[in-house]
Amino acid sequence: MSLFKSVKVINSGKAILLSRKYGAPLRYHSTWLRDNANDHKTRDKNNGQRLISISDIPINTYIKSAFLDKKGKNITLNFLPKKKQIKFSVSWLEAHAYDKKQNNSKVWTHPDLKIWSKATLKRVPIINYKSAKSDKKLLLKWLKSLHYYGFAKITGCERKSGTVVKIAKLFGYVRETNYGKWFDVKSKTSAVNLAYTNLGLKAHTDNPYRNPVPTMQILHCLKSSIKGGDSKVVDGFKAALRLKKENKNYFNLLSKYCSRFEFKGKKNVHLKSRFPMITLSPDNELTAIHFNNRSIAPITDVPYNNMPNYYKAYRKFSSIIDSSSMAFTFKLNPGECFILDNTRVLHARTAYSKTGSRWLQGCYVDKDGLLSTISTL
Ligand code: NM2
Ligand code: OGA
Ligand code: ZN
């Protein structure tokens, strides 16, 4: 039985009205409908890409007549002045409806994001490397959790150099940077980056001095026989929401004004960027956190009168991020790795002893690959 009752041409052919058995009727404009035709003259039959452009659609496009088939599943539309017949499945139209109250659910990130703190992160999404390779269903479930929590672990990885690239290939493509396709995180003398020492690193997002920033990071442990070097992750969105709740003015300052970030490598590397520490979409949804005390450059985008309060806001945000109620703490053992959404989840490590050895390998991957893998698995 059909859930669609009728289709009617309205507004002198400038739109149609689709009546449904359940839910309010839906309207669609003639130009929108013409643009979204799915015939072989509008879209290539091999790759589905659009063959027409907006200039191919007459400005005065209108619908002369509209019919719903007997089963109530498809409609046929006749367009003029450029004669054209287009069929739509009503379920496709319903899935792409825009004639509705714009709800406030997340559209930039994902409505199912799980915002967490130490107390609410019940279980870390975890998978065994072998199962991730062999069980597509398990892999999909884990990748979705990685997306929703912005953090996940893998156990049972090979303790071999370069394994981090194989891990990246589970869901995406390595993003090469000045640090290489992948990099060793080891204590070195005259290190180009503080990450390559045995110092502690406060919670940070990686490479905020790069635009675009790498959106995911993988860190894989090969050796760990030192004292210290414990790992910590913090949900930056949770921290931003806490700041908003505790001091709206501080939240506004950190999202309105850009901070500056900079990194100078040994040769041929000088990266600079500007981002708000708390980045919002034009419709005020949290989309990214940029936070890294080691790479903040002189901040010059805040007007003189606001600078004292901006620094108070920065201090407050930093203290929320560092508060023990926020962090999930763990020890990364050889053969384990963790993956982060670097636009959201901050990571930290405690300082470690000079005796013993510690060897991690890391690489960057972009999140679009993760989302595409989730969509297609
Ligand atoms: N490393 C590990 O963003 C940063 O500077 C953190 C990045 C050197 C690639 C360290
Ligand atoms: C890094 C980093 C953490 C660690 O390399 O970016 O944050 O545990 N390392 O060494
Ligand atoms: Zn880092």
PDB file of C-alpha atoms in Angstrom, residues 156-285:
ATOM      1  CA  GLY A 156      47.598  -7.281  18.421  1.00  0.00           C
ATOM      2  CA  CYS A 157      49.517  -5.163  15.910  1.00  0.00           C
ATOM      3  CA  GLU A 158      52.860  -6.363  14.602  1.00  0.00           C
ATOM      4  CA  ARG A 159      55.843  -4.876  16.407  1.00  0.00           C
ATOM      5  CA  LYS A 160      57.526  -4.065  13.132  1.00  0.00           C
ATOM      6  CA  SER A 161      58.606  -0.753  11.689  1.00  0.00           C
ATOM      7  CA  GLY A 162      56.081   0.575   9.150  1.00  0.00           C
ATOM      8  CA  THR A 163      53.096  -1.240  10.635  1.00  0.00           C
ATOM      9  CA  VAL A 164      51.431   2.116  11.255  1.00  0.00           C
ATOM     10  CA  VAL A 165      50.936   2.459   7.479  1.00  0.00           C
ATOM     11  CA  LYS A 166      49.161  -0.891   7.312  1.00  0.00           C
ATOM     12  CA  ILE A 167      46.910   0.291  10.131  1.00  0.00           C
ATOM     13  CA  ALA A 168      46.143   3.493   8.220  1.00  0.00           C
ATOM     14  CA  LYS A 169      45.083   1.411   5.223  1.00  0.00           C
ATOM     15  CA  LEU A 170      42.309  -0.182   7.289  1.00  0.00           C
ATOM     16  CA  PHE A 171      40.264   2.981   6.712  1.00  0.00           C
ATOM     17  CA  GLY A 172      42.094   5.690   4.808  1.00  0.00           C
ATOM     18  CA  TYR A 173      45.122   7.184   3.133  1.00  0.00           C
ATOM     19  CA  VAL A 174      48.329   8.365   4.730  1.00  0.00           C
ATOM     20  CA  ARG A 175      48.793  12.106   4.694  1.00  0.00           C
ATOM     21  CA  GLU A 176      52.451  12.859   4.134  1.00  0.00           C
ATOM     22  CA  THR A 177      53.957  15.912   5.851  1.00  0.00           C
ATOM     23  CA  ASN A 178      57.406  17.370   6.530  1.00  0.00           C
ATOM     24  CA  TYR A 179      57.682  14.662   9.212  1.00  0.00           C
ATOM     25  CA  GLY A 180      57.461  12.020   6.492  1.00  0.00           C
ATOM     26  CA  LYS A 181      54.855   9.455   5.457  1.00  0.00           C
ATOM     27  CA  TRP A 182      55.245   8.176   8.962  1.00  0.00           C
ATOM     28  CA  PHE A 183      57.547   9.187  11.772  1.00  0.00           C
ATOM     29  CA  ASP A 184      59.422   7.746  14.731  1.00  0.00           C
ATOM     30  CA  VAL A 185      58.483   9.173  18.103  1.00  0.00           C
ATOM     31  CA  LYS A 186      61.678   8.522  20.060  1.00  0.00           C
ATOM     32  CA  SER A 187      63.913  10.555  22.301  1.00  0.00           C
ATOM     33  CA  LYS A 188      66.664  12.063  20.158  1.00  0.00           C
ATOM     34  CA  THR A 189      69.429  14.583  20.700  1.00  0.00           C
ATOM     35  CA  SER A 190      68.828  18.032  19.175  1.00  0.00           C
ATOM     36  CA  ALA A 191      65.252  17.023  18.382  1.00  0.00           C
ATOM     37  CA  VAL A 192      63.429  19.090  15.740  1.00  0.00           C
ATOM     38  CA  ASN A 193      60.231  18.726  17.754  1.00  0.00           C
ATOM     39  CA  LEU A 194      59.640  18.421  21.506  1.00  0.00           C
ATOM     40  CA  ALA A 195      57.681  15.246  20.773  1.00  0.00           C
ATOM     41  CA  TYR A 196      61.070  13.669  19.960  1.00  0.00           C
ATOM     42  CA  THR A 197      62.374  14.101  23.518  1.00  0.00           C
ATOM     43  CA  ASN A 198      61.530  12.406  26.806  1.00  0.00           C
ATOM     44  CA  LEU A 199      59.657  15.484  28.077  1.00  0.00           C
ATOM     45  CA  GLY A 200      56.005  15.322  28.984  1.00  0.00           C
ATOM     46  CA  LEU A 201      53.599  16.769  26.404  1.00  0.00           C
ATOM     47  CA  LYS A 202      50.503  18.551  27.675  1.00  0.00           C
ATOM     48  CA  ALA A 203      47.208  17.737  26.008  1.00  0.00           C
ATOM     49  CA  HIS A 204      47.283  19.021  22.456  1.00  0.00           C
ATOM     50  CA  THR A 205      46.024  18.574  18.950  1.00  0.00           C
ATOM     51  CA  ASP A 206      48.783  17.858  16.437  1.00  0.00           C
ATOM     52  CA  ASN A 207      50.011  20.283  13.807  1.00  0.00           C
ATOM     53  CA  PRO A 208      47.601  23.187  14.368  1.00  0.00           C
ATOM     54  CA  TYR A 209      50.241  25.229  12.480  1.00  0.00           C
ATOM     55  CA  ARG A 210      49.201  23.480   9.270  1.00  0.00           C
ATOM     56  CA  ASN A 211      46.182  24.429   7.194  1.00  0.00           C
ATOM     57  CA  PRO A 212      44.421  22.123   6.609  1.00  0.00           C
ATOM     58  CA  VAL A 213      45.390  20.294   9.804  1.00  0.00           C
ATOM     59  CA  PRO A 214      45.752  16.510   9.602  1.00  0.00           C
ATOM     60  CA  THR A 215      42.364  15.302  10.755  1.00  0.00           C
ATOM     61  CA  MET A 216      43.357  11.916  12.207  1.00  0.00           C
ATOM     62  CA  GLN A 217      46.468  10.636  13.894  1.00  0.00           C
ATOM     63  CA  ILE A 218      47.650   7.089  14.566  1.00  0.00           C
ATOM     64  CA  LEU A 219      50.310   6.283  17.180  1.00  0.00           C
ATOM     65  CA  HIS A 220      51.634   2.731  17.265  1.00  0.00           C
ATOM     66  CA  CYS A 221      53.862   1.425  20.070  1.00  0.00           C
ATOM     67  CA  LEU A 222      56.870  -0.763  19.242  1.00  0.00           C
ATOM     68  CA  LYS A 223      58.824  -0.503  22.482  1.00  0.00           C
ATOM     69  CA  SER A 224      58.076   0.674  25.962  1.00  0.00           C
ATOM     70  CA  SER A 225      60.433  -0.283  28.758  1.00  0.00           C
ATOM     71  CA  ILE A 226      60.752   3.121  30.396  1.00  0.00           C
ATOM     72  CA  LYS A 227      59.241   4.602  33.530  1.00  0.00           C
ATOM     73  CA  GLY A 228      56.517   7.109  32.657  1.00  0.00           C
ATOM     74  CA  GLY A 229      55.381   7.925  29.132  1.00  0.00           C
ATOM     75  CA  ASP A 230      51.742   7.292  29.997  1.00  0.00           C
ATOM     76  CA  SER A 231      49.098   8.409  27.521  1.00  0.00           C
ATOM     77  CA  LYS A 232      46.101  10.638  28.087  1.00  0.00           C
ATOM     78  CA  VAL A 233      43.228  11.642  25.838  1.00  0.00           C
ATOM     79  CA  VAL A 234      40.694  14.414  26.367  1.00  0.00           C
ATOM     80  CA  ASP A 235      37.504  15.132  24.443  1.00  0.00           C
ATOM     81  CA  GLY A 236      38.035  18.714  23.270  1.00  0.00           C
ATOM     82  CA  PHE A 237      34.345  19.134  22.456  1.00  0.00           C
ATOM     83  CA  LYS A 238      33.466  18.218  26.035  1.00  0.00           C
ATOM     84  CA  ALA A 239      36.037  20.750  27.272  1.00  0.00           C
ATOM     85  CA  ALA A 240      34.579  23.449  25.008  1.00  0.00           C
ATOM     86  CA  LEU A 241      31.044  22.682  26.191  1.00  0.00           C
ATOM     87  CA  ARG A 242      32.191  22.880  29.798  1.00  0.00           C
ATOM     88  CA  LEU A 243      33.764  26.245  29.101  1.00  0.00           C
ATOM     89  CA  LYS A 244      30.544  27.421  27.461  1.00  0.00           C
ATOM     90  CA  LYS A 245      28.548  26.359  30.498  1.00  0.00           C
ATOM     91  CA  GLU A 246      30.935  27.882  33.016  1.00  0.00           C
ATOM     92  CA  ASN A 247      31.665  31.111  31.170  1.00  0.00           C
ATOM     93  CA  LYS A 248      29.844  31.911  27.948  1.00  0.00           C
ATOM     94  CA  ASN A 249      31.906  35.044  27.448  1.00  0.00           C
ATOM     95  CA  TYR A 250      35.163  33.059  27.528  1.00  0.00           C
ATOM     96  CA  PHE A 251      33.724  30.537  25.066  1.00  0.00           C
ATOM     97  CA  ASN A 252      32.737  33.400  22.768  1.00  0.00           C
ATOM     98  CA  LEU A 253      36.208  34.955  22.917  1.00  0.00           C
ATOM     99  CA  LEU A 254      37.982  31.698  22.017  1.00  0.00           C
ATOM    100  CA  SER A 255      35.596  31.004  19.155  1.00  0.00           C
ATOM    101  CA  LYS A 256      35.444  34.555  17.800  1.00  0.00           C
ATOM    102  CA  TYR A 257      39.155  35.402  17.625  1.00  0.00           C
ATOM    103  CA  CYS A 258      41.912  33.472  15.953  1.00  0.00           C
ATOM    104  CA  SER A 259      44.931  32.205  17.741  1.00  0.00           C
ATOM    105  CA  ARG A 260      48.164  31.871  15.760  1.00  0.00           C
ATOM    106  CA  PHE A 261      50.240  28.733  15.407  1.00  0.00           C
ATOM    107  CA  GLU A 262      53.711  28.311  14.017  1.00  0.00           C
ATOM    108  CA  PHE A 263      56.396  25.675  13.524  1.00  0.00           C
ATOM    109  CA  LYS A 264      59.920  26.210  12.240  1.00  0.00           C
ATOM    110  CA  GLY A 265      61.786  23.053  11.320  1.00  0.00           C
ATOM    111  CA  LYS A 266      65.478  22.752  10.587  1.00  0.00           C
ATOM    112  CA  LYS A 267      65.421  23.642   6.927  1.00  0.00           C
ATOM    113  CA  ASN A 268      62.761  24.399   4.350  1.00  0.00           C
ATOM    114  CA  VAL A 269      60.006  24.144   6.941  1.00  0.00           C
ATOM    115  CA  HIS A 270      58.123  27.148   8.201  1.00  0.00           C
ATOM    116  CA  LEU A 271      54.458  26.523   8.816  1.00  0.00           C
ATOM    117  CA  LYS A 272      52.032  29.190  10.000  1.00  0.00           C
ATOM    118  CA  SER A 273      48.302  29.252  10.517  1.00  0.00           C
ATOM    119  CA  ARG A 274      45.482  31.035  12.262  1.00  0.00           C
ATOM    120  CA  PHE A 275      42.477  29.277  13.741  1.00  0.00           C
ATOM    121  CA  PRO A 276      40.163  29.970  16.660  1.00  0.00           C
ATOM    122  CA  MET A 277      41.033  27.523  19.477  1.00  0.00           C
ATOM    123  CA  ILE A 278      37.344  26.659  19.436  1.00  0.00           C
ATOM    124  CA  THR A 279      36.180  26.580  15.828  1.00  0.00           C
ATOM    125  CA  LEU A 280      32.470  26.834  15.029  1.00  0.00           C
ATOM    126  CA  SER A 281      30.525  26.443  11.813  1.00  0.00           C
ATOM    127  CA  PRO A 282      28.621  29.479  10.460  1.00  0.00           C
ATOM    128  CA  ASP A 283      25.559  28.075  12.269  1.00  0.00           C
ATOM    129  CA  ASN A 284      27.456  27.760  15.566  1.00  0.00           C
ATOM    130  CA  GLU A 285      28.091  24.046  15.706  1.00  0.00           C
TER     131      GLU A 285
END
